[in-house]
Amino acid sequence: MDEKTNSPLLTNGFHLVVDAMKLNGLNTIYGVAGTQASGIRYIGFRHEQSAGNAAAISGYLTQKPGICLTVSAPGFLNGMVALANATTNSFPMILISGSSDRAIVDLQQGDYEELDQMNAAKPYAKAAYRVNRPEDIGIGLARAIRTAVSGRPGGVYLDLPAEVLGAILDAEVGAKSLVRVVDAAPRQLPAPEAIARALDVLEKAERPLIILGKGAAYSQAEADIRDFIERTGIPFLPMSMAKGLLPDDHPQSAAAARSFALAQADVVMLIGARLNWLLGHGKSPQWSATAQFVQLDIMPTEMDSNRAIVAPVVGDIASSVSALLATLEPYQIQPGSAWLDDLAQRKEKNAKRMATHLAAKPDPMDFYSALGAIKGVLANKPEIYLVNEGANTLDIARNVIDMHAPRKRLDSGTWGVMGIGMGYAIGAAVTSGKPVVAIEGDSAFGFSGMEIETICRYRLPVVTVIFNNGGIYRGDDVNRSGGADPAPTVLMKQARYEKLIEAFGGDGHYAADPQSLSKALAEALASGRPALINCAIDPRAGTESGHIGNLNPQSSIA
Ligand code: ADP
Ligand code: TPW
Ligand code: MG
């Protein structure tokens, strides 16, 4: 009640959404054309896809769903790419979109921004819900939060019709309708027999190998994971976003002997990593046909998805690893010494090859010489986030740049998608307040490049390094179709990308050799200001599709 007028205090649907968010510890909205509300930080983007990507990565980093808010139809669809990508990568996020009058939408009578959004979202989201009454906003958001973070995390769509958002109701009634979610992602304990089975299999292994995936990184169980790896002595391989879970220079890392380790391992333990295309589906020739697989995952149906799993451990990774540790004592797990020697030899050989690549000083720079410079600058800065997308720029940076802390490497992920760059960089900077370096292929950058303005507007400590090789994969292809147009994969090599950020008051740099690149990056990081380094890379240096040229469609006719 308002004491002066003796009439009830009122609220509306939008404010209820905000209050429901705050009640659940969600304090940031990423979106385009937002409405202000006290106590909520609103980050306004130039495109919904980047807003959605920022929300998704904040979900990955914090274990709380990132919130993206869009307008209906086109704004919703722009955000959907990010929601689908979040679901594919198991990142918790909620896309909230306003929607038009359903009476008109459902009869397709042509409303402003008409689209049947909920049904459009369903196939690409973990779940899609609609709130049809303002008093259901609280329960609707609670349901969205729980769905996003429990079990395998993912993207949830929450449809809010304009009339619900605009509805007026008694503030007290509204407040009472809100729901605080208790234990949104409950622990899921593995069965004791599953733990014993896994340890039995590991005990019999001669050449065991542990693969760490981004599910392991998400679960924030790195202390126990490290303990388990060190106590068993089993070599490990991190998937790209699991780099840094244990430092890349850990003596048990088999990363420098990756192909050898996959092909030779006789028992493989997957911790929060799927046997998808990124692991050759677990099949030969990449893997031994007789290797046995142990898998830790929260999703029961992930087991046997590509290859038989002899010891499935279904549970959350923190609980599962902790149970493994608690039960480890009587087991004699000991990788064979021949295995460790073989791996060490391979590592040394490959490390020498890498050192030669990095030491070469080609002019113009190739990917290795540029990345060598960046590696040097980042070596003692474990707190820095590294965002990475492109083809060669992605594949080679993943191998060259060591990570020393968990959840610092954010990249194209399960889809190998382009366009996450600036959104992830902004999400990481906003969530953590820490500096971000985004290493971007010149093509990859273009997908979210306008968000450079967002970075400057919010004065975020993001340094974007563009690997400008003048194209997609390479910059030297020629047009073979007969016309005067450039080849389809060619981009403007002479483009002065650094001028883009200068237009918005950020610092632009151009680097054509490793020394200038090191200097520019060190300066940019020291300043804490938004910066962009246009890095000249030899257009002849890359290969088609980077390291996955073998996945391109093959045809016997040219
Ligand atoms: P990568 O790409 O790094 O190999 P994936 O995204 O393929 O990793 O696999 C991540 C896996 O981790 C998914 O199968 C997902 O179900 C699982 N996962 C995510 N969070 C957890 C968790 N907290 N506990 C257990 N498993 C999890
Ligand atoms: C949404 C296909 C894969 S890699 C790539 C594209 C367009 C760009 C590679 O060029 P870049 O890197 O970034 O300059 P480099 O170092 O090799 O020159 N659309 C989407 N996602 C993907 N993956 C593509 C297209 C693709
Ligand atoms: Mg390129």
Short mmCIF file of N, CA and C and ligand atoms in Angstrom, two decimals, residues 49 81 367 389-394 412 415-419 440-445 447 467-475 489 491 537 542-546 548, ligand 2:
data_model
loop_
_atom_site.label_atom_id
_atom_site.label_comp_id
_atom_site.label_asym_id
_atom_site.label_seq_id
_atom_site.Cartn_x
_atom_site.Cartn_y
_atom_site.Cartn_z
N GLN A 49 23.17 -11.81 -31.52
CA GLN A 49 23.98 -13.04 -31.47
C GLN A 49 25.15 -12.85 -30.51
N VAL A 81 20.87 -18.30 -32.54
CA VAL A 81 22.13 -18.95 -32.92
C VAL A 81 22.97 -19.16 -31.65
N PHE A 367 51.85 -18.02 -39.05
CA PHE A 367 51.07 -18.15 -37.81
C PHE A 367 51.97 -18.42 -36.61
N GLU A 389 39.17 -17.86 -32.30
CA GLU A 389 38.38 -18.44 -33.39
C GLU A 389 39.07 -18.18 -34.72
N GLY A 390 38.69 -18.97 -35.72
CA GLY A 390 39.32 -18.94 -37.03
C GLY A 390 39.54 -20.38 -37.46
N ALA A 391 40.32 -20.60 -38.49
CA ALA A 391 40.66 -21.98 -38.87
C ALA A 391 42.12 -22.22 -38.47
N ASN A 392 43.06 -21.79 -39.31
CA ASN A 392 44.47 -21.92 -38.93
C ASN A 392 44.75 -21.15 -37.65
N THR A 393 44.15 -19.96 -37.55
CA THR A 393 44.36 -19.12 -36.37
C THR A 393 43.91 -19.86 -35.10
N LEU A 394 42.86 -20.65 -35.23
CA LEU A 394 42.35 -21.42 -34.08
C LEU A 394 43.24 -22.63 -33.79
N SER A 412 35.85 -21.68 -30.34
CA SER A 412 34.75 -22.05 -31.23
C SER A 412 33.98 -23.29 -30.80
N TRP A 415 30.79 -26.84 -32.14
CA TRP A 415 30.37 -26.63 -33.52
C TRP A 415 31.51 -26.15 -34.42
N GLY A 416 32.59 -25.69 -33.81
CA GLY A 416 33.60 -25.01 -34.61
C GLY A 416 33.02 -23.75 -35.24
N VAL A 417 32.24 -23.03 -34.45
CA VAL A 417 31.46 -21.91 -34.99
C VAL A 417 32.30 -20.63 -35.07
N MET A 418 32.06 -19.83 -36.11
CA MET A 418 32.64 -18.50 -36.20
C MET A 418 31.60 -17.51 -35.68
N GLY A 419 32.05 -16.48 -34.99
CA GLY A 419 31.14 -15.44 -34.54
C GLY A 419 31.05 -15.31 -33.03
N GLU A 440 41.95 -13.67 -33.32
CA GLU A 440 40.88 -13.83 -34.30
C GLU A 440 41.40 -13.95 -35.72
N GLY A 441 40.95 -14.96 -36.46
CA GLY A 441 41.19 -14.96 -37.89
C GLY A 441 40.51 -13.74 -38.50
N ASP A 442 41.03 -13.25 -39.63
CA ASP A 442 40.41 -12.04 -40.20
C ASP A 442 38.97 -12.32 -40.62
N SER A 443 38.71 -13.54 -41.11
CA SER A 443 37.32 -13.88 -41.44
C SER A 443 36.50 -14.00 -40.16
N ALA A 444 37.00 -14.75 -39.20
CA ALA A 444 36.27 -14.99 -37.95
C ALA A 444 35.86 -13.67 -37.30
N PHE A 445 36.79 -12.71 -37.28
CA PHE A 445 36.52 -11.42 -36.64
C PHE A 445 35.29 -10.74 -37.25
N PHE A 447 32.55 -11.74 -38.22
CA PHE A 447 31.22 -12.20 -37.80
C PHE A 447 30.69 -11.41 -36.60
N PHE A 467 44.53 -11.90 -36.99
CA PHE A 467 45.52 -12.56 -37.85
C PHE A 467 45.09 -12.35 -39.30
N ASN A 468 45.66 -11.29 -39.87
CA ASN A 468 45.22 -10.85 -41.19
C ASN A 468 46.05 -11.52 -42.28
N ASN A 469 45.55 -12.68 -42.72
CA ASN A 469 46.21 -13.35 -43.85
C ASN A 469 45.42 -13.13 -45.13
N GLY A 470 44.50 -12.16 -45.08
CA GLY A 470 43.78 -11.77 -46.30
C GLY A 470 42.79 -12.81 -46.76
N GLY A 471 42.29 -13.62 -45.84
CA GLY A 471 41.26 -14.54 -46.30
C GLY A 471 40.88 -15.63 -45.34
N ILE A 472 39.95 -16.43 -45.82
CA ILE A 472 39.48 -17.61 -45.11
C ILE A 472 40.49 -18.72 -45.44
N TYR A 473 41.18 -19.18 -44.46
CA TYR A 473 42.25 -20.20 -44.57
C TYR A 473 43.54 -19.64 -45.18
N ARG A 474 43.43 -19.00 -46.34
CA ARG A 474 44.59 -18.41 -47.02
C ARG A 474 44.11 -17.16 -47.73
N GLY A 475 45.04 -16.32 -48.13
CA GLY A 475 44.62 -15.09 -48.82
C GLY A 475 45.11 -15.02 -50.24
N THR A 489 37.23 -17.14 -51.12
CA THR A 489 37.82 -17.16 -49.78
C THR A 489 38.74 -15.98 -49.53
N LEU A 491 39.79 -12.22 -48.70
CA LEU A 491 39.30 -10.99 -48.05
C LEU A 491 40.34 -9.91 -48.30
N ILE A 537 49.89 -11.36 -41.61
CA ILE A 537 50.32 -12.76 -41.74
C ILE A 537 50.44 -13.08 -43.23
N GLY A 542 48.47 -20.40 -44.56
CA GLY A 542 47.47 -21.32 -44.01
C GLY A 542 47.15 -22.49 -44.92
N THR A 543 46.38 -23.44 -44.36
CA THR A 543 45.89 -24.54 -45.20
C THR A 543 44.37 -24.53 -45.14
N GLU A 544 43.72 -25.09 -46.17
CA GLU A 544 42.27 -25.06 -46.22
C GLU A 544 41.68 -25.75 -45.00
N SER A 545 40.76 -25.08 -44.32
CA SER A 545 40.08 -25.59 -43.12
C SER A 545 41.01 -25.85 -41.94
N GLY A 546 42.24 -25.31 -41.98
CA GLY A 546 43.15 -25.52 -40.85
C GLY A 546 43.45 -27.00 -40.70
N ILE A 548 41.39 -29.43 -40.11
CA ILE A 548 40.29 -30.38 -40.36
C ILE A 548 39.95 -30.48 -41.85
C1 TPW B 2 28.94 -19.44 -38.53
C2 TPW B 2 32.96 -21.89 -41.85
C3 TPW B 2 35.23 -22.22 -40.76
S1 TPW B 2 36.66 -21.40 -40.43
C4 TPW B 2 36.15 -20.00 -41.21
C5 TPW B 2 34.87 -20.15 -41.72
C6 TPW B 2 34.15 -19.06 -42.43
C7 TPW B 2 37.02 -18.77 -41.27
C8 TPW B 2 38.49 -19.09 -41.43
O1 TPW B 2 39.19 -17.95 -41.80
P1 TPW B 2 39.93 -17.05 -40.74
O2 TPW B 2 41.07 -18.04 -40.24
O3 TPW B 2 39.05 -16.78 -39.59
O4 TPW B 2 40.48 -15.88 -41.43
P2 TPW B 2 42.44 -18.45 -40.98
O5 TPW B 2 43.48 -18.21 -39.97
O6 TPW B 2 42.38 -19.90 -41.35
O7 TPW B 2 42.60 -17.58 -42.20
N1 TPW B 2 30.06 -19.78 -40.70
C9 TPW B 2 29.99 -20.08 -39.38
N2 TPW B 2 30.84 -20.93 -38.81
C10 TPW B 2 31.78 -21.54 -39.58
N3 TPW B 2 32.59 -22.41 -38.97
C11 TPW B 2 31.90 -21.24 -40.96
C12 TPW B 2 31.00 -20.35 -41.47
C13 TPW B 2 34.34 -21.45 -41.46
#
